[in-house]
Amino acid sequence: MTAHTEPDLAGRAHTTRVVVIGGGIAGLTAAWECARIGMPVTLVEARGRIGGDIETAELDGIRIDLAAEAFSVSARPLGALIDELGLHDAVEPAADGSIAVAVPASSTSAAGGPLRLVTLPANRSGIPANTWATPVRQLVGTAGVWRAYLDRLRPPLTIGRERRLGALVRTRMGPRVRDRLVAPITVGTYGVDPDDIDVDLAVPGLSAALTRVGSLAGAVAQLLPEPSEAASARARRAMLRGGLSRLVEALAERLLVLDADIRVDARATGFSPTGDGWLVTLAGEGEEADADAGAEPLVADIVVLATDAATTAHLLAPHGVQLDTPSTCVRDVVTLVMDATPTASPARAATVYPVPGTMAAASVIDATAAWASVATAAGAGRRVLRVTLDLTDQATDPVETAASEVQRMWPELGAVRAAAHRRVILSPPASMVGHAERIAAARARISAVPGIVAVGEWLAGGGVAGVVSDAVNELERVRHDVLWGRS
Ligand SMILES: Cc1cc2nc3c(=O)[nH]c(=O)nc-3n(C[C@H](O)[C@H](O)[C@H](O)COP(=O)(O)OP(=O)(O)OC[C@H]3O[C@@H](n4cnc5c(N)ncnc54)[C@H](O)[C@@H]3O)c2cc1C
């Protein structure tokens, strides 16, 4: 090819205007992937701040994440982004990755009474590698242990016949293992019953291991890291010292250096075709704004929808795209800084999931147990806890409810010194049965509209690493189409 016929790639990039709707990590990543090759980018965010579910605040003088916090350092696109943004030195491995299940302290305990925490033994998605381990007996009782042991004596079952995690565990190990070890994790993390989780996606390799070994516990044991590797496996779980918002801030800084336009308090209300592109309409600035008072519409060659599923479906409906959006779970998330009497009790679990129905909380994260830097900032007399409340319990005051729930587990906790409350929407995980098929169908419908691309948690499945990875992949495809023509 001669110089004369070479495509003007830089020219194509510079003349491709991109509007990104939604300033969470998906939208910011998408904006970055476009701006870095010279595309003019405008990002609009409905709220008064960017970051979406990533938010760090100072409570009682401690910087702490209010929602998303932990990630896996081995997740490559996210790890590469952190390195590229110069945040590598802020990555802090988890001090403790243990998980405990909360159960009533005794069989005669009244509702709302004290709780006992049982730290899970080595497991995969709650399925124990050793059904005789003491914590398993504490959770399912002697009869439950004998029922779980029967798994060893049953004929091998290929997981291909049982795709659902809950049904598989119930069939092999009995209902008590399913309800008291597996359900606390899936319900606590995603608000999803184990019967709605796909075994192969939740625990890759379990299917083949079960066929090989012939028992579920034996299969799990095969998937566990060697004891010598366990510490490094745990260390792969990490946080950003100073909060995950540093990632958001660093991305925004880079975008501004590249002349991207970032607008907060700017809600996109729709987009209409112009013939060769799109006109994105915005509601006016501020919470009370309406569409009539809106800012100038934005001209775009590419519109990136980086919003939640319902908003994306609403924005696409006028263009003939009907989306089968997944059902979501709404929860109250309360972050607490509490007084705590130092105790001589053994190390605490970093994450606690109750047996469903035991508490108003779906999960409790003890950030002072999980992260050394938070423990140092808090000192001996304070604890930092994040409590996710199940809305079905209709908490009247989420902060009061959260505080009394954690006091049921840890009597050494005293007064609340500071608190933050957020209401959040949880998207189903990528491991949900049928997720991949639903997303493939949604993406096929969206891609029929030229110049429109959708990213975000509802497509990628919950989790910052997955959202970043999905946005990078989607925008790579878009960039390719812009620079080289649609394939
Ligand atoms: C309590 C909680 C804890 C979590 N913990 C973890 C964790 O420890 N580790 C982890 O990896 N993940 C965690 N997650 C999941 C993770 O936070 C999300 O997967 C991720 O942040 C989602 O990013 P997103 O950009 O897709 O969506 P969001 O962060 O929801 O961003 C979407 C943005 O779009 C904006 N928007 C919506 N409509 C419009 C419109 N019309 N115009 C303009 N803007 C609009 C919204 O205001 C929002 O800011 C957690 C989530 C929650 C709720």
XYZ file of C-alpha atoms and ligand atoms in Angstrom:
540
model
C 0.000 0.000 0.000
C 1.454 3.447 -0.845
C 1.439 6.402 1.519
C -1.201 8.003 -0.712
C -3.717 5.201 -0.175
C -3.090 4.649 3.532
C -6.237 5.300 5.536
C -6.167 8.466 7.597
C -6.733 6.697 10.905
C -5.951 9.715 13.084
C -8.318 11.840 10.992
C -11.113 9.285 11.381
C -10.595 9.167 15.129
C -10.549 12.967 15.478
C -13.800 13.391 13.581
C -15.732 10.681 15.444
C -17.681 12.388 18.212
C -18.552 10.175 21.155
C -21.168 10.836 23.833
C -21.006 8.523 26.842
C -24.173 8.396 28.974
C -23.347 7.372 32.562
C -20.281 8.225 34.625
C -19.756 4.952 36.519
C -16.648 2.868 35.950
C -18.147 1.437 32.717
C -18.744 4.892 31.225
C -15.376 6.230 32.368
C -13.544 3.235 30.923
C -15.438 3.576 27.639
C -14.664 7.309 27.525
C -10.984 6.608 28.165
C -10.807 3.956 25.442
C -12.171 6.490 22.945
C -10.356 9.633 24.106
C -6.958 7.965 24.187
C -6.983 7.523 20.382
C -8.094 11.102 19.788
C -11.882 10.819 19.591
C -13.665 13.902 20.982
C -15.605 12.629 24.016
C -18.384 14.095 26.132
C -19.467 12.127 29.194
C -22.757 12.981 30.893
C -23.622 11.853 34.403
C -27.073 12.350 35.938
C -25.826 12.658 39.526
C -23.723 15.396 41.029
C -20.602 13.212 41.013
C -18.997 10.627 38.777
C -18.156 7.094 39.926
C -21.613 5.498 40.210
C -21.332 2.601 42.658
C -17.736 3.546 43.348
C -17.790 6.160 46.093
C -15.261 6.873 48.804
C -16.058 9.162 51.735
C -14.395 10.311 54.934
C -16.229 9.010 58.007
C -14.944 9.983 61.451
C -11.674 10.938 59.737
C -11.247 7.569 57.960
C -11.372 7.343 54.153
C -13.555 4.386 53.322
C -15.387 2.941 50.336
C -19.166 3.061 50.677
C -19.961 0.353 48.096
C -17.470 -1.286 45.705
C -14.133 -1.857 47.417
C -12.355 -5.128 46.602
C -11.053 -6.445 43.299
C -8.817 -9.180 42.049
C -5.323 -8.028 41.117
C -5.079 -10.857 38.608
C -7.972 -9.428 36.528
C -5.867 -8.190 33.623
C -7.695 -5.248 32.057
C -8.358 -3.719 35.481
C -4.826 -4.461 36.699
C -3.390 -2.922 33.518
C -5.582 0.161 33.950
C -4.446 0.594 37.554
C -0.813 0.363 36.427
C -1.359 2.763 33.544
C -2.970 5.311 35.857
C 0.017 5.149 38.208
C -1.940 3.583 41.072
C 0.039 0.386 41.371
C 1.668 1.440 44.664
C -1.758 2.045 46.226
C -2.862 -1.575 45.733
C -3.166 -3.262 49.129
C -3.670 -7.023 49.405
C -6.352 -8.314 51.750
C -5.228 -8.941 55.322
C -8.021 -11.468 55.779
C -10.284 -13.076 53.202
C -12.158 -15.400 55.517
C -15.925 -15.793 55.358
C -18.193 -16.596 58.310
C -21.834 -17.627 58.378
C -24.052 -16.102 61.091
C -26.523 -18.385 62.859
C -28.588 -17.916 66.062
C -26.347 -18.418 69.119
C -28.550 -21.305 70.290
C -31.583 -23.195 69.028
C -33.684 -21.480 71.698
C -32.499 -17.942 70.847
C -35.316 -15.468 70.373
C -35.663 -13.636 67.057
C -33.289 -10.692 67.135
C -31.149 -12.405 69.796
C -27.402 -12.936 69.789
C -25.696 -14.570 66.833
C -22.802 -16.978 66.545
C -20.282 -16.716 63.724
C -18.940 -19.890 62.134
C -15.933 -19.388 59.864
C -16.263 -21.492 56.721
C -13.597 -24.140 56.143
C -11.879 -24.437 52.738
C -14.660 -24.295 50.147
C -15.773 -23.234 46.697
C -18.950 -21.102 46.660
C -19.628 -22.478 50.150
C -19.322 -26.167 49.139
C -16.935 -27.684 51.700
C -13.951 -29.814 50.707
C -14.274 -31.730 54.003
C -17.795 -32.465 55.191
C -16.459 -33.636 58.588
C -14.832 -30.269 59.357
C -16.042 -28.824 62.690
C -17.574 -25.663 61.163
C -19.660 -27.807 58.792
C -21.008 -29.764 61.755
C -21.699 -26.514 63.640
C -23.745 -25.269 60.707
C -25.640 -28.362 59.553
C -25.647 -30.593 62.656
C -24.619 -34.228 62.915
C -27.505 -35.492 60.762
C -26.600 -32.920 58.103
C -22.968 -34.084 58.109
C -23.996 -37.729 57.650
C -26.309 -36.690 54.806
C -23.445 -34.770 53.181
C -21.157 -37.773 53.586
C -23.621 -39.900 51.582
C -22.348 -37.974 48.562
C -19.208 -40.140 48.687
C -21.320 -43.261 48.354
C -23.584 -42.105 45.534
C -22.834 -42.873 41.885
C -20.962 -40.082 40.072
C -23.232 -37.549 38.447
C -22.014 -35.451 35.570
C -22.710 -31.801 36.236
C -23.913 -31.535 32.646
C -27.126 -33.059 33.993
C -27.467 -30.564 36.838
C -26.644 -27.023 35.804
C -28.008 -25.267 38.903
C -25.684 -24.866 41.868
C -28.402 -25.163 44.518
C -29.961 -28.276 43.021
C -26.566 -29.911 42.616
C -25.580 -29.337 46.252
C -28.989 -30.416 47.531
C -28.876 -33.613 45.462
C -25.340 -34.527 46.430
C -24.918 -33.190 49.972
C -28.445 -32.528 51.183
C -30.606 -29.448 51.799
C -28.813 -28.275 54.926
C -25.480 -27.781 53.172
C -27.283 -25.950 50.385
C -29.266 -23.718 52.766
C -26.633 -23.041 55.422
C -23.326 -22.927 53.552
C -24.093 -22.102 49.919
C -27.255 -19.949 50.068
C -25.777 -17.431 52.576
C -23.105 -16.545 49.997
C -25.245 -16.278 46.852
C -28.129 -14.510 48.602
C -25.781 -12.293 50.619
C -23.619 -11.267 47.670
C -26.112 -10.961 44.821
C -29.580 -11.467 46.291
C -29.826 -14.610 44.163
C -30.947 -18.095 45.186
C -28.337 -20.846 44.567
C -30.807 -22.540 42.222
C -30.369 -19.561 39.894
C -26.577 -19.875 39.763
C -24.884 -21.797 36.948
C -22.422 -24.324 38.395
C -19.968 -24.118 35.502
C -19.772 -20.330 35.682
C -19.681 -20.066 39.479
C -17.069 -22.783 39.992
C -15.160 -23.383 36.741
C -13.650 -26.845 36.617
C -16.013 -28.375 39.180
C -17.888 -30.288 36.500
C -14.792 -32.060 35.196
C -13.439 -32.646 38.719
C -16.705 -34.232 39.883
C -16.727 -36.588 36.929
C -13.109 -37.523 37.682
C -13.363 -37.847 41.460
C -16.958 -38.994 41.912
C -17.865 -36.844 44.927
C -18.610 -33.153 45.307
C -16.377 -32.651 48.346
C -13.556 -34.484 46.552
C -14.036 -32.314 43.465
C -13.866 -29.119 45.559
C -10.703 -30.393 47.274
C -9.090 -30.820 43.845
C -9.836 -27.194 42.955
C -8.380 -25.670 46.123
C -4.899 -24.171 45.947
C -2.076 -26.129 47.562
C -1.475 -24.910 51.143
C 1.759 -23.276 49.929
C -0.239 -21.265 47.355
C -3.181 -20.381 49.604
C -1.626 -17.196 50.958
C -0.854 -15.817 47.510
C -4.357 -16.766 46.315
C -5.763 -14.741 49.217
C -3.436 -11.857 48.448
C -4.895 -11.550 44.954
C -7.927 -9.899 46.573
C -7.035 -6.262 46.990
C -8.241 -2.709 47.555
C -6.859 0.704 46.674
C -5.386 2.449 49.689
C -7.388 5.658 50.056
C -10.411 4.141 48.314
C -11.510 2.911 44.914
C -12.560 6.461 44.022
C -8.886 7.074 43.317
C -9.394 5.011 40.175
C -12.340 7.211 39.186
C -10.420 10.409 39.943
C -7.360 9.254 38.003
C -9.470 8.336 34.966
C -11.257 11.703 35.080
C -7.926 13.534 35.306
C -6.581 11.709 32.243
C -9.788 12.389 30.342
C -9.581 16.107 31.108
C -5.955 16.192 29.920
C -7.252 14.740 26.640
C -9.847 17.543 26.436
C -12.805 15.288 27.170
C -15.873 17.130 28.426
C -17.221 15.643 31.693
C -20.603 16.933 32.820
C -22.285 16.059 36.093
C -25.931 16.834 36.971
C -26.635 16.118 33.309
C -29.237 13.420 32.701
C -29.581 12.125 29.155
C -33.283 11.938 28.308
C -33.067 10.422 24.845
C -31.356 10.492 21.477
C -32.683 10.949 17.963
C -31.168 10.264 14.547
C -29.758 13.160 12.516
C -29.149 11.264 9.301
C -25.487 10.503 9.828
C -25.361 10.469 13.637
C -27.305 11.189 16.791
C -28.532 14.125 18.831
C -28.478 13.385 22.579
C -30.919 15.439 24.647
C -30.191 16.345 28.234
C -32.245 17.412 31.206
C -31.064 20.656 32.772
C -28.454 20.821 35.470
C -29.416 20.130 39.093
C -31.738 17.667 40.736
C -34.946 19.588 40.041
C -34.219 20.049 36.374
C -36.558 18.855 33.640
C -36.097 18.247 29.958
C -37.544 21.619 28.931
C -34.867 23.421 30.854
C -32.225 21.147 29.336
C -28.826 22.056 28.057
C -27.985 22.138 24.327
C -28.316 18.673 22.795
C -25.050 16.932 22.036
C -24.101 15.767 18.544
C -22.635 12.279 18.406
C -21.421 9.768 15.858
C -21.283 7.140 18.586
C -23.433 6.984 21.711
C -22.231 4.743 24.544
C -24.993 3.728 26.953
C -23.284 3.063 30.281
C -26.354 3.183 32.504
C -28.358 0.584 34.417
C -30.522 -1.902 32.498
C -33.825 -0.089 32.999
C -32.444 3.257 31.762
C -30.755 1.631 28.785
C -34.014 -0.143 27.870
C -35.939 3.132 28.248
C -33.490 5.051 26.028
C -33.495 2.347 23.342
C -37.257 1.666 23.230
C -38.032 4.561 20.804
C -35.544 3.007 18.369
C -37.403 -0.279 18.137
C -35.110 -2.151 20.543
C -36.989 -4.132 23.175
C -34.659 -5.422 25.862
C -35.336 -8.318 28.170
C -33.784 -6.664 31.238
C -32.762 -8.844 34.186
C -34.554 -8.610 37.512
C -32.521 -6.619 40.022
C -32.279 -6.497 43.802
C -32.506 -3.219 45.755
C -30.677 -2.964 49.060
C -29.678 -0.433 51.680
C -25.956 -0.244 52.259
C -24.858 1.314 55.543
C -21.246 2.065 56.367
C -20.585 2.482 60.082
C -17.698 3.658 62.189
C -18.383 2.347 65.702
C -16.715 2.449 69.063
C -15.316 -0.955 69.982
C -13.872 -2.307 73.188
C -10.658 -4.113 72.250
C -11.150 -7.853 72.838
C -8.839 -10.782 73.204
C -11.133 -12.805 70.922
C -9.545 -14.631 68.006
C -9.258 -13.032 64.567
C -12.584 -11.930 63.100
C -13.874 -12.982 59.692
C -13.717 -10.173 57.136
C -17.083 -11.029 55.611
C -20.171 -12.414 57.330
C -23.202 -13.829 55.527
C -26.192 -14.865 57.622
C -28.240 -17.962 56.914
C -31.116 -16.308 54.969
C -33.898 -15.265 57.326
C -31.632 -14.999 60.379
C -30.972 -11.261 60.177
C -32.127 -8.078 58.472
C -28.616 -7.912 57.009
C -27.678 -9.817 53.871
C -23.956 -9.316 54.464
C -21.541 -7.563 56.791
C -18.028 -6.599 55.784
C -15.593 -5.758 58.549
C -13.238 -3.402 56.720
C -10.999 -3.191 59.784
C -10.459 -6.965 59.612
C -10.113 -7.055 55.805
C -7.645 -4.207 55.229
C -4.562 -3.332 57.260
C -4.632 0.344 56.266
C -8.231 0.730 57.496
C -7.341 -1.029 60.764
C -4.399 1.338 61.248
C -6.532 4.392 60.512
C -9.255 3.185 62.918
C -6.911 2.256 65.777
C -7.841 -0.191 68.544
C -11.005 1.573 69.702
C -12.983 1.831 66.440
C -14.374 -0.592 63.864
C -15.427 0.144 60.275
C -18.278 -2.044 59.055
C -20.357 -2.144 55.896
C -23.799 -3.670 56.360
C -26.001 -4.530 53.411
C -29.623 -4.670 54.509
C -32.228 -6.776 52.824
C -35.019 -4.377 51.897
C -37.694 -7.024 52.403
C -37.261 -6.369 56.131
C -38.335 -2.740 55.554
C -35.878 -1.132 57.920
C -37.307 2.096 59.290
C -33.952 3.642 60.074
C -31.246 1.801 58.125
C -28.419 3.135 60.304
C -30.077 2.055 63.563
C -30.991 -1.327 62.104
C -27.480 -1.892 60.794
C -25.899 -0.955 64.131
C -28.149 -3.249 66.150
C -27.562 -6.105 63.704
C -23.778 -5.952 64.078
C -24.097 -5.664 67.866
C -25.891 -9.032 67.784
C -22.686 -10.519 66.378
C -20.094 -8.481 68.217
C -21.187 -7.377 71.726
C -17.971 -5.380 72.096
C -19.325 -2.793 69.626
C -20.534 0.446 71.172
C -21.937 3.708 69.819
C -22.065 4.732 66.170
C -19.532 7.521 65.622
C -20.328 8.149 61.940
C -22.476 6.529 59.267
C -23.357 6.756 55.594
C -26.400 5.197 53.944
C -26.838 4.467 50.224
C -29.683 2.680 48.433
C -28.245 0.546 45.640
C -29.407 -1.712 42.834
C -27.584 -5.032 42.478
C -27.412 -6.556 39.001
C -27.405 -10.334 38.754
C -23.962 -11.913 38.477
C -22.487 -13.229 35.244
C -22.834 -16.714 36.763
C -26.644 -16.494 36.789
C -28.353 -19.246 34.814
C -29.280 -17.848 31.379
C -27.231 -14.641 31.779
C -24.951 -15.303 28.806
C -27.878 -16.094 26.487
C -29.846 -13.034 27.631
C -26.853 -10.742 27.155
C -26.007 -12.156 23.718
C -29.632 -11.519 22.645
C -29.563 -7.972 24.075
C -26.284 -7.151 22.380
C -27.508 -8.510 19.046
C -30.549 -6.187 19.239
C -28.480 -3.170 20.301
C -25.874 -3.694 17.574
C -28.645 -3.471 14.950
C -28.793 0.272 15.731
C -25.753 1.858 14.070
C -23.515 3.971 16.273
C -24.994 2.713 19.566
C -23.071 0.589 22.042
C -24.040 -0.509 25.552
C -21.756 -1.378 28.457
C -22.083 -1.687 32.220
C -22.718 -4.006 35.088
C -26.043 -5.392 33.862
C -24.274 -6.707 30.748
C -20.933 -7.663 32.295
C -22.282 -9.131 35.543
C -21.549 -7.476 38.908
C -17.975 -6.507 39.724
C -15.602 -3.724 38.766
C -13.071 -6.024 37.057
C -15.721 -7.607 34.838
C -17.261 -4.234 33.981
C -13.875 -2.785 32.982
C -13.013 -5.863 30.933
C -16.351 -5.787 29.114
C -16.101 -2.039 28.383
C -12.553 -2.417 27.036
C -13.655 -5.269 24.743
C -16.777 -3.487 23.487
C -14.939 -0.249 22.776
C -12.120 -2.121 21.063
C -14.745 -3.426 18.639
C -16.180 0.077 18.165
C -12.747 1.594 17.559
C -12.000 -1.082 15.005
C -15.258 -0.318 13.173
C -14.537 3.429 13.184
C -10.953 3.116 12.010
C -11.231 0.222 9.565
C -14.943 0.058 8.713
C -17.664 -2.121 10.224
C -16.720 -5.785 10.003
C -22.943 -2.229 47.733
C -22.101 -2.666 46.582
C -20.869 -3.236 46.834
C -20.082 -3.654 45.777
N -18.868 -4.184 46.049
C -18.064 -4.526 45.040
C -16.749 -4.946 45.295
O -16.287 -5.002 46.453
N -15.984 -5.312 44.244
C -16.443 -5.220 42.953
O -15.693 -5.556 42.018
N -17.678 -4.774 42.681
C -18.498 -4.423 43.679
N -19.738 -3.950 43.413
C -20.195 -3.882 42.012
C -19.582 -2.672 41.282
O -19.695 -1.540 42.084
C -20.327 -2.449 39.973
O -20.292 -3.643 39.199
C -19.765 -1.309 39.131
O -19.346 -0.210 39.893
C -20.858 -0.889 38.142
O -20.366 0.116 37.303
P -21.291 0.685 36.145
O -20.558 1.815 35.527
O -21.748 -0.407 35.256
O -22.632 1.196 36.857
P -22.862 2.362 37.907
O -21.742 2.483 38.833
O -24.234 2.143 38.436
O -22.876 3.683 36.987
C -23.949 4.019 36.150
C -24.042 5.535 36.140
O -24.999 5.944 35.152
C -25.636 7.105 35.645
N -26.884 7.305 34.885
C -28.003 6.537 34.929
N -28.929 7.051 34.080
C -28.372 8.141 33.481
C -28.828 9.064 32.496
N -30.047 8.988 31.946
N -27.995 10.066 32.115
C -26.747 10.156 32.651
N -26.269 9.302 33.600
C -27.070 8.304 33.992
C -25.852 6.776 37.114
O -26.113 7.935 37.859
C -24.533 6.098 37.472
O -23.588 7.016 37.966
C -20.548 -3.502 44.438
C -21.780 -2.910 44.181
C -22.553 -2.480 45.240
C -23.870 -1.812 44.955
